[in-house]
mmCIF file of C-alpha atoms and ligand atoms in Angstrom:
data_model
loop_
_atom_site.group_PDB
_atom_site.id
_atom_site.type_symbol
_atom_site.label_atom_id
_atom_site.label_comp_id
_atom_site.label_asym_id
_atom_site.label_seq_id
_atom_site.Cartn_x
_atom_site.Cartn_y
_atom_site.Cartn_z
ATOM 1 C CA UNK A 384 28.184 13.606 14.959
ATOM 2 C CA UNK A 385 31.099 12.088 13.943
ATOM 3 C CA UNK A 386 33.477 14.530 15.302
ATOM 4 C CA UNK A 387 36.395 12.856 17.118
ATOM 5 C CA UNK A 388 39.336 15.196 16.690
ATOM 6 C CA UNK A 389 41.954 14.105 13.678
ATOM 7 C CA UNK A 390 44.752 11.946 14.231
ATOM 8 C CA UNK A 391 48.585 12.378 14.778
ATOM 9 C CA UNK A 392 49.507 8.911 14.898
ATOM 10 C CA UNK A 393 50.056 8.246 12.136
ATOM 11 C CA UNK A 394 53.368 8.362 9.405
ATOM 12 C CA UNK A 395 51.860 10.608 6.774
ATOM 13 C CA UNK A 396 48.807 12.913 8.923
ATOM 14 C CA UNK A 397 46.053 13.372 6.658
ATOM 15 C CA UNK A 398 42.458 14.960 7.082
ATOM 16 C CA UNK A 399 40.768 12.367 8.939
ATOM 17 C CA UNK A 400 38.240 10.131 6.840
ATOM 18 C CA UNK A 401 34.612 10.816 8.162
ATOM 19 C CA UNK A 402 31.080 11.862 7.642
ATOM 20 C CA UNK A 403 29.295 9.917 4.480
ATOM 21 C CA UNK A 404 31.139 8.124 2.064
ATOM 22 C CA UNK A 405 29.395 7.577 -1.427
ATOM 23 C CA UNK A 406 30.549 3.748 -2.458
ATOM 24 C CA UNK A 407 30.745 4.935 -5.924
ATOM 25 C CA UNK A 408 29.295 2.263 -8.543
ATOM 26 C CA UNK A 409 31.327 1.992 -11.930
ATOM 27 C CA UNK A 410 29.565 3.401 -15.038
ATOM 28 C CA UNK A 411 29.506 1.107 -17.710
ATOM 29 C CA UNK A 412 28.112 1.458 -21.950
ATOM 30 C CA UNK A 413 25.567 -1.190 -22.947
ATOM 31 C CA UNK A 414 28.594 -3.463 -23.982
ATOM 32 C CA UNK A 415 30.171 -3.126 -21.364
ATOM 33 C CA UNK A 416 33.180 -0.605 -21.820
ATOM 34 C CA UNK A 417 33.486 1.270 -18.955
ATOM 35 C CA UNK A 418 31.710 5.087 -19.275
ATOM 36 C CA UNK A 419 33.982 7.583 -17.639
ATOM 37 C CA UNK A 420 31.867 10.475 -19.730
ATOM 38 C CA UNK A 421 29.723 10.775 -17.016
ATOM 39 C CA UNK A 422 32.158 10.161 -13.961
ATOM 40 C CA UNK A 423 32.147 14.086 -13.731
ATOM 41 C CA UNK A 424 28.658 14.834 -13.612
ATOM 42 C CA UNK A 425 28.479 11.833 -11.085
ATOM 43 C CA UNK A 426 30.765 13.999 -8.581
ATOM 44 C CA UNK A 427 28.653 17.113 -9.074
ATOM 45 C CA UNK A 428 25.529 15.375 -8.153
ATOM 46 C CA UNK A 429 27.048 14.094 -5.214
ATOM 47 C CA UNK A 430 28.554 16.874 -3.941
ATOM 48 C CA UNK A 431 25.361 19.176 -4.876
ATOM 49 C CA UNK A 432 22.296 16.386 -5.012
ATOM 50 C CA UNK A 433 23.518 14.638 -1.597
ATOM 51 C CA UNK A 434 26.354 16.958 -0.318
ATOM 52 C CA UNK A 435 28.501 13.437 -0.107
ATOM 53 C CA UNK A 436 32.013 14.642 -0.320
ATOM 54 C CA UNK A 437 34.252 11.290 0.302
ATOM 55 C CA UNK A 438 33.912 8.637 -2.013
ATOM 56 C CA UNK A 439 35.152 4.743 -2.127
ATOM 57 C CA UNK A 440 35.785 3.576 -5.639
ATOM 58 C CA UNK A 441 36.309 0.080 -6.913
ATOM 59 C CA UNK A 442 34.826 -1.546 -3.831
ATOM 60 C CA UNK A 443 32.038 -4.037 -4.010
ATOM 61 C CA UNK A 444 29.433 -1.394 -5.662
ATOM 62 C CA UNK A 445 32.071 -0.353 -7.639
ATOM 63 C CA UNK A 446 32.354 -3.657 -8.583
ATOM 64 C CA UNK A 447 35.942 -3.223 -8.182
ATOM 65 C CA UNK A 448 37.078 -7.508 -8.435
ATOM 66 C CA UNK A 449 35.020 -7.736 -11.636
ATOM 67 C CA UNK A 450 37.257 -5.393 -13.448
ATOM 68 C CA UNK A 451 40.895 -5.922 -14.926
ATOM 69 C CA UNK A 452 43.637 -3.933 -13.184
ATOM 70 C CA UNK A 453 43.941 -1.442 -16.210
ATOM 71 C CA UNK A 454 40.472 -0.772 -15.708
ATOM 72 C CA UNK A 455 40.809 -0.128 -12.486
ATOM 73 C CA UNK A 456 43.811 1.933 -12.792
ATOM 74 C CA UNK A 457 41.527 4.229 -14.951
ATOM 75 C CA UNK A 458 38.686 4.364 -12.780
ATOM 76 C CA UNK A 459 40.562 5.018 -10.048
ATOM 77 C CA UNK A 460 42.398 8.487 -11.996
ATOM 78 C CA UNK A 461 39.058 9.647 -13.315
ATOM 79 C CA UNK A 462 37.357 9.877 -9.858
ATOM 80 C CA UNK A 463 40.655 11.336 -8.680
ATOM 81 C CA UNK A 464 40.545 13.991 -11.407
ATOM 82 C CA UNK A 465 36.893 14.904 -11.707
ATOM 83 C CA UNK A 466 37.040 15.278 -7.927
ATOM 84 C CA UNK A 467 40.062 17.694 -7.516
ATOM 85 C CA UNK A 468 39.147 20.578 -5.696
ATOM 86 C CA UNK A 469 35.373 19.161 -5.553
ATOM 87 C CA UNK A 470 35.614 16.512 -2.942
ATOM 88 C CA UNK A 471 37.322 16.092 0.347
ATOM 89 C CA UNK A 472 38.725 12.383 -0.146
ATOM 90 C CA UNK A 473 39.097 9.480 -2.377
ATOM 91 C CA UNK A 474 39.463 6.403 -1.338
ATOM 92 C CA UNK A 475 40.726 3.889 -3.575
ATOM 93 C CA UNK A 476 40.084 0.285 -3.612
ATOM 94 C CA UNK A 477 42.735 -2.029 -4.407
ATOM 95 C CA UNK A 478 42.331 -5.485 -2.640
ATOM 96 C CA UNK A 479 43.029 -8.344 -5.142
ATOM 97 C CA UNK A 480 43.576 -12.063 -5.003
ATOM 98 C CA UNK A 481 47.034 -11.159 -6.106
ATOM 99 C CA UNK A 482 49.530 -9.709 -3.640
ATOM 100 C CA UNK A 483 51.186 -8.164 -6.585
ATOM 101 C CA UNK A 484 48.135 -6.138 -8.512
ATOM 102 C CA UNK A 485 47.311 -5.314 -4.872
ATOM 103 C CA UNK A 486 50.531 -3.584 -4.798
ATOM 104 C CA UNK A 487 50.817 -2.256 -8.218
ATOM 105 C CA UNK A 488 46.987 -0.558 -7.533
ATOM 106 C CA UNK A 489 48.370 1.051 -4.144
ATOM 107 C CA UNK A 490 51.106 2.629 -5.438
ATOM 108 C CA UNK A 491 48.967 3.742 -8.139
ATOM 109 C CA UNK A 492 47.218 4.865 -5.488
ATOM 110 C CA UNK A 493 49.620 7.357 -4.056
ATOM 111 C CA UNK A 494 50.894 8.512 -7.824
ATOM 112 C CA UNK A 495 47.814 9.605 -8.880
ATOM 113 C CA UNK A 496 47.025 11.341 -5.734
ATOM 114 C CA UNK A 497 44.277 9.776 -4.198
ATOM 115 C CA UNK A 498 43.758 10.453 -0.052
ATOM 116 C CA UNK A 499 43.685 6.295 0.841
ATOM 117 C CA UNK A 500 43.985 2.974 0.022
ATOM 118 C CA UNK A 501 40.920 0.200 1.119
ATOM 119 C CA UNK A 502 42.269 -3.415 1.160
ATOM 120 C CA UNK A 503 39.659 -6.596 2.172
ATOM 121 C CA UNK A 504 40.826 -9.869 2.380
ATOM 122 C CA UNK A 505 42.088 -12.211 -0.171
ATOM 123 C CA UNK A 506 38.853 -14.472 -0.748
ATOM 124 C CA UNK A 507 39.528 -17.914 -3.077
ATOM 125 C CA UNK A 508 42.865 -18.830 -0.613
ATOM 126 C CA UNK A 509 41.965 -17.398 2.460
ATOM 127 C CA UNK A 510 44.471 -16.385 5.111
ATOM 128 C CA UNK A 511 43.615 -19.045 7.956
ATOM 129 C CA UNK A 512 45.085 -16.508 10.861
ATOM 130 C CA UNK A 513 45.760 -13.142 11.719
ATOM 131 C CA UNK A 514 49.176 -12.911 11.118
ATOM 132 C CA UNK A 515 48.884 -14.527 7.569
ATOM 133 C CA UNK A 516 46.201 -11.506 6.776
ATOM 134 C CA UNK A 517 48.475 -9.092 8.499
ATOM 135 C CA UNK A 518 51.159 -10.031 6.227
ATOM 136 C CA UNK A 519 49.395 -9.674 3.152
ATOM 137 C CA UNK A 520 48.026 -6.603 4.056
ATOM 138 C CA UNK A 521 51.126 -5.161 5.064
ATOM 139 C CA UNK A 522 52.933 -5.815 2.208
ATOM 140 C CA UNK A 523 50.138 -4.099 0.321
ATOM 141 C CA UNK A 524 50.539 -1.163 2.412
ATOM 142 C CA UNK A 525 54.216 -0.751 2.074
ATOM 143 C CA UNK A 526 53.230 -0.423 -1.345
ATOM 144 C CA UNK A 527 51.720 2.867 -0.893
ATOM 145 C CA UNK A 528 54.048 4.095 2.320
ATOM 146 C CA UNK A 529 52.326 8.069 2.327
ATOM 147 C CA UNK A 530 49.213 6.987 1.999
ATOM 148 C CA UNK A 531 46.272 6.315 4.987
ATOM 149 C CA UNK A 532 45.524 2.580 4.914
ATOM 150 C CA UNK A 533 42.337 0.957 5.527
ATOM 151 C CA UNK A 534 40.905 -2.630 6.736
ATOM 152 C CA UNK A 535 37.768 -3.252 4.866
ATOM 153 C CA UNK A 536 36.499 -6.100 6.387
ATOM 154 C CA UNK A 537 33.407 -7.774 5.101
ATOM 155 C CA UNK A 538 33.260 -10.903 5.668
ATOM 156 C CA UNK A 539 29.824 -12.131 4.417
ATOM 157 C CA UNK A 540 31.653 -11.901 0.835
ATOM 158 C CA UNK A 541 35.146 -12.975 1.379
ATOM 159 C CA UNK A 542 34.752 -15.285 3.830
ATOM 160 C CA UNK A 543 37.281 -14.542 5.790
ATOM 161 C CA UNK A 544 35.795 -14.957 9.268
ATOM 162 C CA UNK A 545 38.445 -13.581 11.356
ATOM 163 C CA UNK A 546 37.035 -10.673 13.832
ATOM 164 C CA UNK A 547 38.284 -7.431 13.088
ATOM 165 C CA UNK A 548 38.473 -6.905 16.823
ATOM 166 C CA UNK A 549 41.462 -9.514 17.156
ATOM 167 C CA UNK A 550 42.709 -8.559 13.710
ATOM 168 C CA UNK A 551 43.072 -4.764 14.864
ATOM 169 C CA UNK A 552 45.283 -5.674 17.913
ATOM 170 C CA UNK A 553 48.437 -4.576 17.126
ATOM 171 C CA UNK A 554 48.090 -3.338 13.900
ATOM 172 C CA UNK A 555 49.957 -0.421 13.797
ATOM 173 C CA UNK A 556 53.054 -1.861 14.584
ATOM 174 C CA UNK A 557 52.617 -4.000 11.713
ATOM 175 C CA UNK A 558 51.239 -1.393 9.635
ATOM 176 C CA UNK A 559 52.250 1.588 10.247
ATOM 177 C CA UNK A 560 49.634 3.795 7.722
ATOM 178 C CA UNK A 561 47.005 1.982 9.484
ATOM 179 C CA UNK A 562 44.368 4.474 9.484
ATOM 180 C CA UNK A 563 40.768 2.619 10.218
ATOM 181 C CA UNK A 564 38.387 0.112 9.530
ATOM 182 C CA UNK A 565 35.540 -0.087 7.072
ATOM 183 C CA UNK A 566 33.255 -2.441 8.758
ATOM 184 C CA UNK A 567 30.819 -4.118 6.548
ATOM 185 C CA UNK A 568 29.144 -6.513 8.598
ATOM 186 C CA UNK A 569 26.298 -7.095 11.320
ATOM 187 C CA UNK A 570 28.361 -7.903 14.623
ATOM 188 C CA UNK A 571 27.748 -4.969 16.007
ATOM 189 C CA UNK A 572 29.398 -6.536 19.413
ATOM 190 C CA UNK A 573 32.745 -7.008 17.434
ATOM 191 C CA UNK A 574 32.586 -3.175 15.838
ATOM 192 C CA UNK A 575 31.733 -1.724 19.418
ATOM 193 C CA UNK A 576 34.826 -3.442 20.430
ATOM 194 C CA UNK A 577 37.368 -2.698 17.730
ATOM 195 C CA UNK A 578 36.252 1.103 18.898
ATOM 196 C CA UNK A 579 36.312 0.524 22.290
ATOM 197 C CA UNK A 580 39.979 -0.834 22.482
ATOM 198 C CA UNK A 581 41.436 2.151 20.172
ATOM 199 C CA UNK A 582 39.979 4.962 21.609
ATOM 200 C CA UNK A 583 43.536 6.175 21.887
ATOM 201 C CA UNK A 584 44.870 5.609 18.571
ATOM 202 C CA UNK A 585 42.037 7.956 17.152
ATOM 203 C CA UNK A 586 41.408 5.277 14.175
ATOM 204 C CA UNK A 587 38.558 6.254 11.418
ATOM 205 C CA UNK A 588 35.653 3.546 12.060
ATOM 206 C CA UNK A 589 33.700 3.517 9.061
ATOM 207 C CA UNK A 590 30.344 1.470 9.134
ATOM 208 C CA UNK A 591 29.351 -0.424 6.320
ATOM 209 C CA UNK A 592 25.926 -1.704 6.695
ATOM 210 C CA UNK A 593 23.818 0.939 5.702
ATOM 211 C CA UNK A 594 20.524 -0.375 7.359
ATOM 212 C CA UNK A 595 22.105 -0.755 10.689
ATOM 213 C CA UNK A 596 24.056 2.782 10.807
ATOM 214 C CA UNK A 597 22.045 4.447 13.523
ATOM 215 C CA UNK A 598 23.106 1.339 15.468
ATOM 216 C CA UNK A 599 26.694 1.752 15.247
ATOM 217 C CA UNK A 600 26.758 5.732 15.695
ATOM 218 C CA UNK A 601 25.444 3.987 19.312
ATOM 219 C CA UNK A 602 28.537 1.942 19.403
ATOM 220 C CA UNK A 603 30.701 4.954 18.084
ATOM 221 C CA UNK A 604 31.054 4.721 14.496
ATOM 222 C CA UNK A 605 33.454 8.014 13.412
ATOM 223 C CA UNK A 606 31.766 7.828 9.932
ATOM 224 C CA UNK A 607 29.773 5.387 7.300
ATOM 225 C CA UNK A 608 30.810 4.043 3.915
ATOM 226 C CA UNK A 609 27.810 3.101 1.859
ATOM 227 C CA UNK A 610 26.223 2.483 -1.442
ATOM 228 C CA UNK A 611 23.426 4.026 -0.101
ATOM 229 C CA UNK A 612 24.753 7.520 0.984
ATOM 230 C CA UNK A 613 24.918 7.426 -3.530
ATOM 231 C CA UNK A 614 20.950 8.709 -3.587
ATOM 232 C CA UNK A 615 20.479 8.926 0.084
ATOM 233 C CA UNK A 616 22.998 11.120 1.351
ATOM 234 C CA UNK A 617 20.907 13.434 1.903
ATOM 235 C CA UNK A 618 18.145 11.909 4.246
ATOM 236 C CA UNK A 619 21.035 10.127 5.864
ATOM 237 C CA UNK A 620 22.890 13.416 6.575
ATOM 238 C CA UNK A 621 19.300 14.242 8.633
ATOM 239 C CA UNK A 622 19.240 11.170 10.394
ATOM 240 C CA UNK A 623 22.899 12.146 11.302
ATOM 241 C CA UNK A 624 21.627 15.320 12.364
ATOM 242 C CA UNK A 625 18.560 13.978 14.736
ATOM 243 C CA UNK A 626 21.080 11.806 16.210
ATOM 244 C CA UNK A 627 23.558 14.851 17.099
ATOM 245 C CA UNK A 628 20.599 16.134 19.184
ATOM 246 C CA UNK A 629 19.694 13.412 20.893
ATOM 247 C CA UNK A 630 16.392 13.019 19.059
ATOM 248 C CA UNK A 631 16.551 9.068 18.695
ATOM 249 C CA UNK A 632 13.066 8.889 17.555
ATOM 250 C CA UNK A 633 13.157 10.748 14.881
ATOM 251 C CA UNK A 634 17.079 9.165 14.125
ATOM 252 C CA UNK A 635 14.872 5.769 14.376
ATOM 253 C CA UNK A 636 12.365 6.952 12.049
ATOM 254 C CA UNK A 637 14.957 7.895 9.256
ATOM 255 C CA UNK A 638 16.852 4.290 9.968
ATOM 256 C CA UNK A 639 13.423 2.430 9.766
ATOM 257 C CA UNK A 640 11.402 4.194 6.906
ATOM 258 C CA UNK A 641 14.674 5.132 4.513
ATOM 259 C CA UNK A 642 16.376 2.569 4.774
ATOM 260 C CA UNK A 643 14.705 -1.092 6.095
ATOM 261 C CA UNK A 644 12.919 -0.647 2.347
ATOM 262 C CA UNK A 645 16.320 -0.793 0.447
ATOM 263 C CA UNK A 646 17.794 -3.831 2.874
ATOM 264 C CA UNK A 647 19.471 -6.649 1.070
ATOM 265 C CA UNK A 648 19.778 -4.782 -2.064
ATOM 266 C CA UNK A 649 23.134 -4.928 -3.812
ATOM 267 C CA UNK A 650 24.858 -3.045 -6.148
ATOM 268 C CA UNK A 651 23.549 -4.432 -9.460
ATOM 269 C CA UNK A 652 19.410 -3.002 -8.543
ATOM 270 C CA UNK A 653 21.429 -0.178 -7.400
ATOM 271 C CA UNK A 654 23.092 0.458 -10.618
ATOM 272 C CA UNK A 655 20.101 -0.416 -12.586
ATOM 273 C CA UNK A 656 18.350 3.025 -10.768
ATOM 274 C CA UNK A 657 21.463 4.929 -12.415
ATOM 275 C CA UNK A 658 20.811 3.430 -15.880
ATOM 276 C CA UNK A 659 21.470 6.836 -17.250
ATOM 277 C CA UNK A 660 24.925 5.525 -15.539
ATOM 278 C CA UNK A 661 25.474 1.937 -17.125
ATOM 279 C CA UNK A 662 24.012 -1.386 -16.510
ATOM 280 C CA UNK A 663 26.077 -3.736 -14.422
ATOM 281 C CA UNK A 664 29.021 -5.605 -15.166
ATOM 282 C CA UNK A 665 29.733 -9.370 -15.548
ATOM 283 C CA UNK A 666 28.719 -11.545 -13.498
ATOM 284 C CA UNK A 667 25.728 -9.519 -13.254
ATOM 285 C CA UNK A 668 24.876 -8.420 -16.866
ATOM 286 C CA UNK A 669 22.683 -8.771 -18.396
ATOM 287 C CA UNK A 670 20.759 -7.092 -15.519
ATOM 288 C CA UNK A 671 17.604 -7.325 -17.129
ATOM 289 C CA UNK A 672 17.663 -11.473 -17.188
ATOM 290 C CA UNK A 673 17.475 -10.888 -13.174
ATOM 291 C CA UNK A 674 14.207 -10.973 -12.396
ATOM 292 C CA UNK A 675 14.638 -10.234 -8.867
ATOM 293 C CA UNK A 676 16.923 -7.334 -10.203
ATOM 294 C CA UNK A 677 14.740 -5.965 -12.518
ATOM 295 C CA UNK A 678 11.508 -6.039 -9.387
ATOM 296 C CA UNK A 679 13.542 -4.581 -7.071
ATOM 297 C CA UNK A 680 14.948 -1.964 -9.138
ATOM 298 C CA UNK A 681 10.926 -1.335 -10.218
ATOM 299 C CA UNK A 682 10.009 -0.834 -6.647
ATOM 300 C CA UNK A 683 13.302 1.622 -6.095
ATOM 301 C CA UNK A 684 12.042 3.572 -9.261
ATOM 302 C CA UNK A 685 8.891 4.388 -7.652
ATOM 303 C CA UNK A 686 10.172 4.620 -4.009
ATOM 304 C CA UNK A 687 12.654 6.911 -4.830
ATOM 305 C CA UNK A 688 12.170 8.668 -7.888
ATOM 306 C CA UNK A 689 15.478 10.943 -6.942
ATOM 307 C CA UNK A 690 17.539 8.386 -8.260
ATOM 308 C CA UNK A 691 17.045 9.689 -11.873
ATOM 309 C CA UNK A 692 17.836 13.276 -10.532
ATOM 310 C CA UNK A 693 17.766 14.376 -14.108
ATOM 311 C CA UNK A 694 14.364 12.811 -15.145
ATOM 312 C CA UNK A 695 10.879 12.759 -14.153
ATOM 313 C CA UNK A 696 8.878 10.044 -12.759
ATOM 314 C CA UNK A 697 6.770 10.048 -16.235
ATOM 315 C CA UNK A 698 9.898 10.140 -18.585
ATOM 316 C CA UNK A 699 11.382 6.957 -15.773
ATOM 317 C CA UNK A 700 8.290 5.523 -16.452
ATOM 318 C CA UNK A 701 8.860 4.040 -20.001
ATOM 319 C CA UNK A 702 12.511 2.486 -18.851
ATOM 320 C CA UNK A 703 10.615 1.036 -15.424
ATOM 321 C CA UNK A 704 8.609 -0.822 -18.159
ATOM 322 C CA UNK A 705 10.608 -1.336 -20.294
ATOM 323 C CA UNK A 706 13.378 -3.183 -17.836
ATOM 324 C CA UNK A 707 10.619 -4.836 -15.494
ATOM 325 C CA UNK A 708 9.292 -6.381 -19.115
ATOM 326 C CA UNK A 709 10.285 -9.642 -18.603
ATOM 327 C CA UNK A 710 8.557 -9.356 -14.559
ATOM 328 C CA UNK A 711 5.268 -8.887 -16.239
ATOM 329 C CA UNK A 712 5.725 -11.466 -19.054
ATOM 330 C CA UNK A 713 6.394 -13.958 -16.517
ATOM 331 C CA UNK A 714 3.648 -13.015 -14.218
ATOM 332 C CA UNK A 715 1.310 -12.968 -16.636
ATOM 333 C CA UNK A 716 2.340 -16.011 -18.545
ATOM 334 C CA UNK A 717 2.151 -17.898 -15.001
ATOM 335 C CA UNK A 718 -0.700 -16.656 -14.185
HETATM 336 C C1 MN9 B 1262 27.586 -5.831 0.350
HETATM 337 C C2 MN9 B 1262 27.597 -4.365 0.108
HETATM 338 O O1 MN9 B 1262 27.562 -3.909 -1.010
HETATM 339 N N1 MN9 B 1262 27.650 -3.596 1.195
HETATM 340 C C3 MN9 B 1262 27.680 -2.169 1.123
HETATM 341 C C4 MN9 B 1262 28.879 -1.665 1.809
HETATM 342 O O2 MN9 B 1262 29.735 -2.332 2.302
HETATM 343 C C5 MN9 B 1262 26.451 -1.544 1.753
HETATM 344 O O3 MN9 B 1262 26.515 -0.154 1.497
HETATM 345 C C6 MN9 B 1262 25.190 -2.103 1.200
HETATM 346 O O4 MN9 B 1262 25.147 -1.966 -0.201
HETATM 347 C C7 MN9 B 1262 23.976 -1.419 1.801
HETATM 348 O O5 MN9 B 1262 23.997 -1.578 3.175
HETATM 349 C C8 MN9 B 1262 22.678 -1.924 1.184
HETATM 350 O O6 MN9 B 1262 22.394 -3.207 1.605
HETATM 351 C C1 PYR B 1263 29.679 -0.158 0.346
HETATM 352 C C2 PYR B 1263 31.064 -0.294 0.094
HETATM 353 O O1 PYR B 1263 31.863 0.113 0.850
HETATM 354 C C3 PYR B 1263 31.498 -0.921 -1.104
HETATM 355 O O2 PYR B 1263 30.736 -0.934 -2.055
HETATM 356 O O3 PYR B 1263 32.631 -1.389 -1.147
#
């Protein structure tokens, strides 16, 4: 299971990025400031809850665009700290509208130690071609020179439409740190062919879609980056496992039953299981005025009551209430 041998190709070798990657979400207080109390205890119950190792801060369940650089800046150094000598990598983040707060975040990046730098596309004025998103991403790169770079390509939320097959042609020459692709997106065709073409270059191909994973092992995915692998790392690391011996029924059985419940659900119901955590940030706060939020996050209570690893389902009970309030106000005063 994800075991193709570690690369020499590129600049700076590093441990290559694979297995389950936790996309961490951002603690936040109830107004808002964000909580790095709890950062610490969120890397021991990764590591020990759901033996996740390799995290992905700041990202989308990180909510990484909603917060201000400095904020980001000290996100980024807490995970980085908390993890030392705890997890295998941390992978930071630091795509921005702003070639130069890309750049200040990746060489951040590098000074504080973290193992690689995630970059998706700019998203309000979109790069039209390839070589206009090489360029940017390139010059965010060169920001951070030692450190592993990575594609994250989702393009359901940026909008940026160009295939990460065509975009990966080349890329290395370009970018020299180029280290793999996080791939959050359906077309499995596309994915299946960014792998196929690099076989050589020994590239990290992360998957991003959760729900679809046991799909793109198929298509050789080297590893998975997920908000997901957060409170099912565990179950996922079996699925992994049935795969590795060829048992694709039971594989399919994890893929179905674990995960086809949780589909479509983003990080603020996500982050709403964690409230012990935060709720989520702007745009999304207040969480609670969601109602599809709040139902979703009601069903994930009771379908997975290890997301409040520290509570029981009768002491979760009260909050499920409590936060699903305005669900049963409305139902009832519809009704
Ligand atoms: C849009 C988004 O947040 N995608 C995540 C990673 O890229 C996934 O991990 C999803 O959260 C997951 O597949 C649940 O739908
Ligand atoms: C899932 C993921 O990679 C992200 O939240 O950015």
């Amino acid at each position: 299971m994800f075991s193709r041998p570690t690369s020499n190709s590129m600049a700076s070798p590093k441990k290559k990025l694979q297995g389950l990657v936790a996309a961490t979400i951002t603690p936040m207080t109830e107004n808002g400031e964000i909580n790095f109390s709890v950062i610490g205890q969120y890397v021991d119950y990764l590591v020990k809850e759901q033996g996740v190792k390799n995290i992905f801060v700041n990202g989308t369940t990180g909510e990484g665009l909603s917060l201000s650089v400095s904020e980001r800046r000290r996100v980024a150094e807490e995970w980085v700290t908390k993890g030392k000598d705890k997890l295998d990598q941390v992978v930071i983040h630091v795509g921005a509208l702003s070639l130069k707060e890309s750049q200040e975040l990746a060489q951040h990046a590098a000074e504080i130690g973290a193992d690689g730098i995630a970059v998706i596309a700019p998203f309000f004025l979109k790069p039209w071609t390839k070589d206009v998103l090489i360029n940017f991403l390139k010059e965010v790169a060169a920001a951070a020179p030692a450190l592993p770079f990575y594609y994250y390509h989702i393009p359901a939320l940026t909008g940026v439409k160009i295939r990460a097959e065509e975009l990966l042609d080349g890329i290395q020459d370009k970018i020299p740190t180029f280290q793999g692709l996080k791939f959050s997106d359906t077309d499995l065709l596309d994915f299946g062919q960014c792998v196929d073409q690099h076989r050589q270059q020994q590239f990290a191909f992360l998957f991003g879609v959760d729900e679809q994973l046991l799909s793109a092992l198929v298509m050789g995915a080297t590893g998975a980056v997920g908000s997901t692998y957060n409170y099912l790392g565990k179950k996922t690391s079996q699925m992994l496992e049935a795969f590795e011996r060829k048992d694709f029924s039971l594989a399919l059985n994890y893929q179905v039953n674990v995960f086809f419940p949780s589909h479509g659900l983003f990080s603020f119901p996500i982050k709403d299981s964690f409230s012990s955590l935060s709720p989520a940030f702007l745009p999304y706060l207040p969480s609670l005025k969601l109602p599809s939020a709040s139902f979703f996050t009601f069903l994930l209570f009771l379908s997975f009551p290890c997301l409040k690893p520290k509570l029981s389902p009768l002491s979760v009970f009260p909050t499920c209430l409590i936060r699903t309030g305005p669900i049963w106000i409305w139902l009832f005063s519809s009704s």
